[in-house]
Amino acid sequence: MSQITNLRLLFFSPLKPSLSSPLSLLSKPIPYHSLFTTLSYSKRQRTYPRHQRSRNFNRKNNSNSTFKENTSSHDKGLSMEETESTFGYNKRRAEGKDKSDIPKKNLQLKVRRLNPTNTISYVQILGTGMDTQDTSPSVLLFFDKQRFIFNAGEGLQRFCTEYKIKLSKIDHIFLSRVCSETAGGLPGLLLTLAGMGEEGMSVNVWGPSDLKYLVDAMRSFIPHAAMVHTRGFGPAPSFDAAAVSDASKFTDPIVLVDDEVVTISAIILWPRSLDGSAVKPGEMSVIYVCELAEVKGKFDPKKAVALGLRAGPKYSQLQSGKSVKSDYQDIMVNPSDVMGPSVPGPIVFLVDCPTESHVEELLSVASLSSYYADSGKPPESAKTVNCIIHLSPTVVTSTLSYQKWMKKFGSAQHIMAGHEMKNVEIPILKSSARISARLNYLCPQFFPAPGFWPLQHLNYPAADCNASGEGSNPKLCESISAENLLKFTLRPHAHFGLDRSLIPSVITSSEVSDDLLSEIPEIVDAAQHVSQFWHGSMEAKEDMTYLQDNEVMVEEPWLDLNTLPSCLENITRDDMEIVLLGTGSSQPSKYRNVSSIYVNLFSKGSLFLDCGEGTLGQLKRRYGVLGADNAVRNLNCIWISHIHADHHSGLARILALRRDLLKGVPHEPLFVVGPSQLKRFLDAYQRLEDLDMQFLDCRNTTETSWDAFEGNLDTNENHSSPDSPINVNKKNSQNTDSMLFAGGSPMQSYWKRPGGHVDNSAAFPLIKRLKKVLSVAGLEALVSFPVVHCPQAFGVVLKAAERLNSTGKVIPGWKIVYSGDTRPCQELQKASIGATVLIHEATFEDGLMEQAIAKNHSTTKEAIEVGDKVGAYRIILTHFSQRYPKVPVFDEKHMHKTCIAFDMMSINIADLPVLPKILPYIKLLFRNEMIEDDESDDIVGDILSSLSAP
């Protein structure tokens, strides 16, 4: 099949691309649209019947609404600075002033009428973390009118979406520990709930007293209204060893919820310390005790009549537990006189005992003795535990002491929910895994992750393959391994016990392939055609010609298959790979996770560009558990574009894992480069758990800041060290905040607001160290540049160092540009001149220009136009609205050097020439898919964009 439908001339310019080059290539500006306030609009229903899907996949979607050019600044009250803007954008949103445009929501808890009789109740494993082992599993305690979730690790929202578990019904969230493993999904969950419906929703969030540190940290980017119902309990964490003795008074259960249906209590576990040091925040753990209300005995009307009662209201009063006076006798009638014996309610334990130091405390908790089978209490007052869900890791639960403790509960059903190998063959996110498997069948070169991992290829450590108690210690207590969606029914009593009916079935990649072949038989030939791209490119490699250093691509270079950018000459497959771990916007969905890009530099290390929730899980799905650990261990830097939660809420989990992996190994703290608001979050969070990182403001890595640093380097190199301040050369160290945008730019003003200035001199020691880190990674530069989205929103340029070929010829380094979230803007265009790869957000389709401007995002066509104008060799579109569940809408005729990103897509730099050619085949793969409308994307986007005030 011919890939070239029309030919265009390839022009060269003598201009040598650089970050400081003028924007001489931008001969035709994108039309200016006059929209500077948040627009209100009615959402269109966009679900199409089956016979229309194919053409809608390819439709142009010209906007129905016309944006008139702003010809009079006085009509809109705009300054001359604003009318000179090349691109339309929402100025209020960009400056963080649009909070008043979003209705204030009174996120009060809804009062539910509870009915303790005839209720359905069960506990259920929500499989977060069970296939990638990066978070603690969550557990649902379900009642007709109430829902409780225990632990909210990363990926909880995606899991609940996948299996239709309604988060809007959740009343309480309990954390067994306060750390990234158990609470990484909490920020996104709270934002989602706050954006639901017209009024928003809220929940009670419970945890040990160090919950306050997490709350303080999240206030950097979550509205206070979504956090008003957080409740810590137990003694305040302290670094003072003398305070440890005060913990003894908290050994009794702390009642948190006590209503007609259930009583939930917490028992705090402290790790036993041999040196007597204080317990630090993040080390407290909790046992949750859930005791269902007893079922009252049956009312006996004959006994009531015998005691002189008339049928009527007094019968109801007795059944509700109240004593009444007899109608015919001078006596008081008590409920026990007319009611049969009550049936005790079931009891469920959730135990999180993370270390063997906690086990010692567990064995000594006196308040647990009343629940032991051999407690010595009379049968009528004894408490029988029916089910215990163990969140403790296998290394703890397999110890002899823990096994003996389990036996104390007699016939209780033990469910081991710590990380085991039981479910790793069953992906939690089956919808996403199915898409990955189909893409892998079509093009394994760009989609190497098969979606469904055979157990032997998961590269887990062999020691982890032992089930609980099957290691060196004998299994003293009978138990079962938790499985995704496993239930233990509590009521009605007729169904009491384990329920496996909802456990997902095992699906293999071969089954997915069979389904694909049945649905699209042509895919067999398509996969063969795709494989020929690599075979053909190897044959033609010797005939390639390369652009010279002083030549800039203006038209489509891939139309001439023998012409490549000079930076690709003699490129190898171990030079660089771009892995799109998350390609959706606002919140995770079944098919697309939120923003995260992994830049693999192989032996030289790696970087993250943004790090949304679930990044670690995605990394493990791409590389396996050990491969992901190695990737995190070898990280050089993490760069964050802006403060919206969908771009950084996976950061703490990555940093915490790196800390654990490098414990006891000499290493430097990891560089995190991001907006200043992110530093406030990280500083507050590090009071909870050490993240082993150093922070550098994006404004310290702009081109102007790098120039200031280089200008001072020679002056100070004989008078400073990495650990000492560097004197500022006033001539070269300018007020960089006034230079971040070109003169006359409408965005320049908000950088001059109070707090907008950044002192480069104080950051020079960190900048100097960052330069060394980049050099080790083979990078010449990491340069941040401001973009138009929200205050302190940035894009980034990564430039590889020059190299020598076998003949000693100097080969220029490749250049990657990532837009972050933005409207098309001059700073992005200037930074992108001559880019080897431009990764550009394309949140909306072309027909939704109004929404794109209102929310300061880009359309697909706009993103492609930016890449075309600056001569980018390849354009990767990402950050799609979740209204496009599987594939976004695009106009294929504009995609000549562009690709659509999917989660797990891995683009090796050596494969860039082939990249645009696979698009028609992807179109074939998704020809039967519908385009759905997800309003939550816009609602949550409104909330996210309101949280960016400095």
PDB file of N, CA and C in Angstrom, residues 101-132:
ATOM      1  N   ASP A 101     -14.775  32.070  38.879  1.00  0.00           N
ATOM      2  CA  ASP A 101     -15.628  31.642  37.785  1.00  0.00           C
ATOM      3  C   ASP A 101     -16.229  30.267  38.035  1.00  0.00           C
ATOM      4  N   ILE A 102     -15.658  29.512  38.947  1.00  0.00           N
ATOM      5  CA  ILE A 102     -16.148  28.181  39.255  1.00  0.00           C
ATOM      6  C   ILE A 102     -17.041  28.266  40.491  1.00  0.00           C
ATOM      7  N   PRO A 103     -18.260  27.772  40.410  1.00  0.00           N
ATOM      8  CA  PRO A 103     -19.162  27.873  41.563  1.00  0.00           C
ATOM      9  C   PRO A 103     -18.550  27.254  42.807  1.00  0.00           C
ATOM     10  N   LYS A 104     -18.695  27.959  43.925  1.00  0.00           N
ATOM     11  CA  LYS A 104     -18.181  27.422  45.190  1.00  0.00           C
ATOM     12  C   LYS A 104     -19.070  26.265  45.625  1.00  0.00           C
ATOM     13  N   LYS A 105     -18.445  25.196  46.008  1.00  0.00           N
ATOM     14  CA  LYS A 105     -19.188  23.997  46.348  1.00  0.00           C
ATOM     15  C   LYS A 105     -19.134  23.742  47.846  1.00  0.00           C
ATOM     16  N   ASN A 106     -20.279  23.499  48.404  1.00  0.00           N
ATOM     17  CA  ASN A 106     -20.364  23.174  49.817  1.00  0.00           C
ATOM     18  C   ASN A 106     -20.289  21.659  49.951  1.00  0.00           C
ATOM     19  N   LEU A 107     -19.068  21.165  50.102  1.00  0.00           N
ATOM     20  CA  LEU A 107     -18.844  19.717  50.065  1.00  0.00           C
ATOM     21  C   LEU A 107     -19.140  19.094  51.417  1.00  0.00           C
ATOM     22  N   GLN A 108     -20.411  19.137  51.807  1.00  0.00           N
ATOM     23  CA  GLN A 108     -20.813  18.546  53.074  1.00  0.00           C
ATOM     24  C   GLN A 108     -21.169  17.076  52.873  1.00  0.00           C
ATOM     25  N   LEU A 109     -20.984  16.312  53.926  1.00  0.00           N
ATOM     26  CA  LEU A 109     -21.319  14.891  53.861  1.00  0.00           C
ATOM     27  C   LEU A 109     -22.833  14.718  53.808  1.00  0.00           C
ATOM     28  N   LYS A 110     -23.257  13.806  52.968  1.00  0.00           N
ATOM     29  CA  LYS A 110     -24.677  13.519  52.872  1.00  0.00           C
ATOM     30  C   LYS A 110     -25.092  12.589  54.016  1.00  0.00           C
ATOM     31  N   VAL A 111     -26.266  12.861  54.599  1.00  0.00           N
ATOM     32  CA  VAL A 111     -26.790  12.050  55.693  1.00  0.00           C
ATOM     33  C   VAL A 111     -27.644  10.936  55.089  1.00  0.00           C
ATOM     34  N   ARG A 112     -27.287   9.701  55.379  1.00  0.00           N
ATOM     35  CA  ARG A 112     -28.014   8.560  54.830  1.00  0.00           C
ATOM     36  C   ARG A 112     -28.839   7.899  55.939  1.00  0.00           C
ATOM     37  N   ARG A 113     -30.026   7.503  55.616  1.00  0.00           N
ATOM     38  CA  ARG A 113     -30.870   6.776  56.557  1.00  0.00           C
ATOM     39  C   ARG A 113     -30.461   5.316  56.540  1.00  0.00           C
ATOM     40  N   LEU A 114     -30.066   4.823  57.698  1.00  0.00           N
ATOM     41  CA  LEU A 114     -29.526   3.477  57.798  1.00  0.00           C
ATOM     42  C   LEU A 114     -30.592   2.508  58.277  1.00  0.00           C
ATOM     43  N   ASN A 115     -30.506   1.288  57.798  1.00  0.00           N
ATOM     44  CA  ASN A 115     -31.436   0.241  58.194  1.00  0.00           C
ATOM     45  C   ASN A 115     -30.627  -0.989  58.590  1.00  0.00           C
ATOM     46  N   PRO A 116     -30.512  -1.261  59.892  1.00  0.00           N
ATOM     47  CA  PRO A 116     -29.670  -2.374  60.341  1.00  0.00           C
ATOM     48  C   PRO A 116     -30.259  -3.739  60.030  1.00  0.00           C
ATOM     49  N   THR A 117     -31.544  -3.814  59.691  1.00  0.00           N
ATOM     50  CA  THR A 117     -32.159  -5.109  59.390  1.00  0.00           C
ATOM     51  C   THR A 117     -32.274  -5.291  57.885  1.00  0.00           C
ATOM     52  N   ASN A 118     -32.315  -6.530  57.463  1.00  0.00           N
ATOM     53  CA  ASN A 118     -32.475  -6.893  56.053  1.00  0.00           C
ATOM     54  C   ASN A 118     -31.432  -6.209  55.160  1.00  0.00           C
ATOM     55  N   THR A 119     -30.219  -6.090  55.654  1.00  0.00           N
ATOM     56  CA  THR A 119     -29.185  -5.399  54.893  1.00  0.00           C
ATOM     57  C   THR A 119     -28.269  -6.402  54.210  1.00  0.00           C
ATOM     58  N   ILE A 120     -27.679  -5.975  53.110  1.00  0.00           N
ATOM     59  CA  ILE A 120     -26.635  -6.747  52.440  1.00  0.00           C
ATOM     60  C   ILE A 120     -25.303  -6.159  52.859  1.00  0.00           C
ATOM     61  N   SER A 121     -24.377  -7.014  53.229  1.00  0.00           N
ATOM     62  CA  SER A 121     -23.069  -6.546  53.664  1.00  0.00           C
ATOM     63  C   SER A 121     -21.992  -7.552  53.280  1.00  0.00           C
ATOM     64  N   TYR A 122     -20.850  -7.023  52.841  1.00  0.00           N
ATOM     65  CA  TYR A 122     -19.705  -7.878  52.522  1.00  0.00           C
ATOM     66  C   TYR A 122     -18.435  -7.044  52.521  1.00  0.00           C
ATOM     67  N   VAL A 123     -17.305  -7.733  52.623  1.00  0.00           N
ATOM     68  CA  VAL A 123     -16.009  -7.096  52.384  1.00  0.00           C
ATOM     69  C   VAL A 123     -15.482  -7.648  51.069  1.00  0.00           C
ATOM     70  N   GLN A 124     -14.777  -6.790  50.328  1.00  0.00           N
ATOM     71  CA  GLN A 124     -14.327  -7.181  48.997  1.00  0.00           C
ATOM     72  C   GLN A 124     -12.947  -6.614  48.733  1.00  0.00           C
ATOM     73  N   ILE A 125     -12.109  -7.414  48.094  1.00  0.00           N
ATOM     74  CA  ILE A 125     -10.764  -6.977  47.745  1.00  0.00           C
ATOM     75  C   ILE A 125     -10.816  -6.146  46.475  1.00  0.00           C
ATOM     76  N   LEU A 126     -10.381  -4.902  46.566  1.00  0.00           N
ATOM     77  CA  LEU A 126     -10.212  -4.059  45.384  1.00  0.00           C
ATOM     78  C   LEU A 126      -8.740  -4.145  45.005  1.00  0.00           C
ATOM     79  N   GLY A 127      -8.459  -4.718  43.854  1.00  0.00           N
ATOM     80  CA  GLY A 127      -7.124  -5.242  43.570  1.00  0.00           C
ATOM     81  C   GLY A 127      -6.023  -4.268  43.301  1.00  0.00           C
ATOM     82  N   THR A 128      -6.126  -3.047  43.760  1.00  0.00           N
ATOM     83  CA  THR A 128      -5.063  -2.095  43.518  1.00  0.00           C
ATOM     84  C   THR A 128      -3.727  -2.646  43.976  1.00  0.00           C
ATOM     85  N   GLY A 129      -2.763  -2.663  43.074  1.00  0.00           N
ATOM     86  CA  GLY A 129      -1.416  -3.082  43.426  1.00  0.00           C
ATOM     87  C   GLY A 129      -1.156  -4.559  43.295  1.00  0.00           C
ATOM     88  N   MET A 130      -2.186  -5.357  43.032  1.00  0.00           N
ATOM     89  CA  MET A 130      -1.995  -6.805  43.082  1.00  0.00           C
ATOM     90  C   MET A 130      -1.326  -7.376  41.836  1.00  0.00           C
ATOM     91  N   ASP A 131      -1.309  -6.626  40.724  1.00  0.00           N
ATOM     92  CA  ASP A 131      -0.620  -7.152  39.554  1.00  0.00           C
ATOM     93  C   ASP A 131       0.751  -6.529  39.373  1.00  0.00           C
ATOM     94  N   THR A 132       0.966  -5.358  39.923  1.00  0.00           N
ATOM     95  CA  THR A 132       2.262  -4.685  39.786  1.00  0.00           C
ATOM     96  C   THR A 132       2.966  -4.504  41.124  1.00  0.00           C
TER      97      THR A 132
END
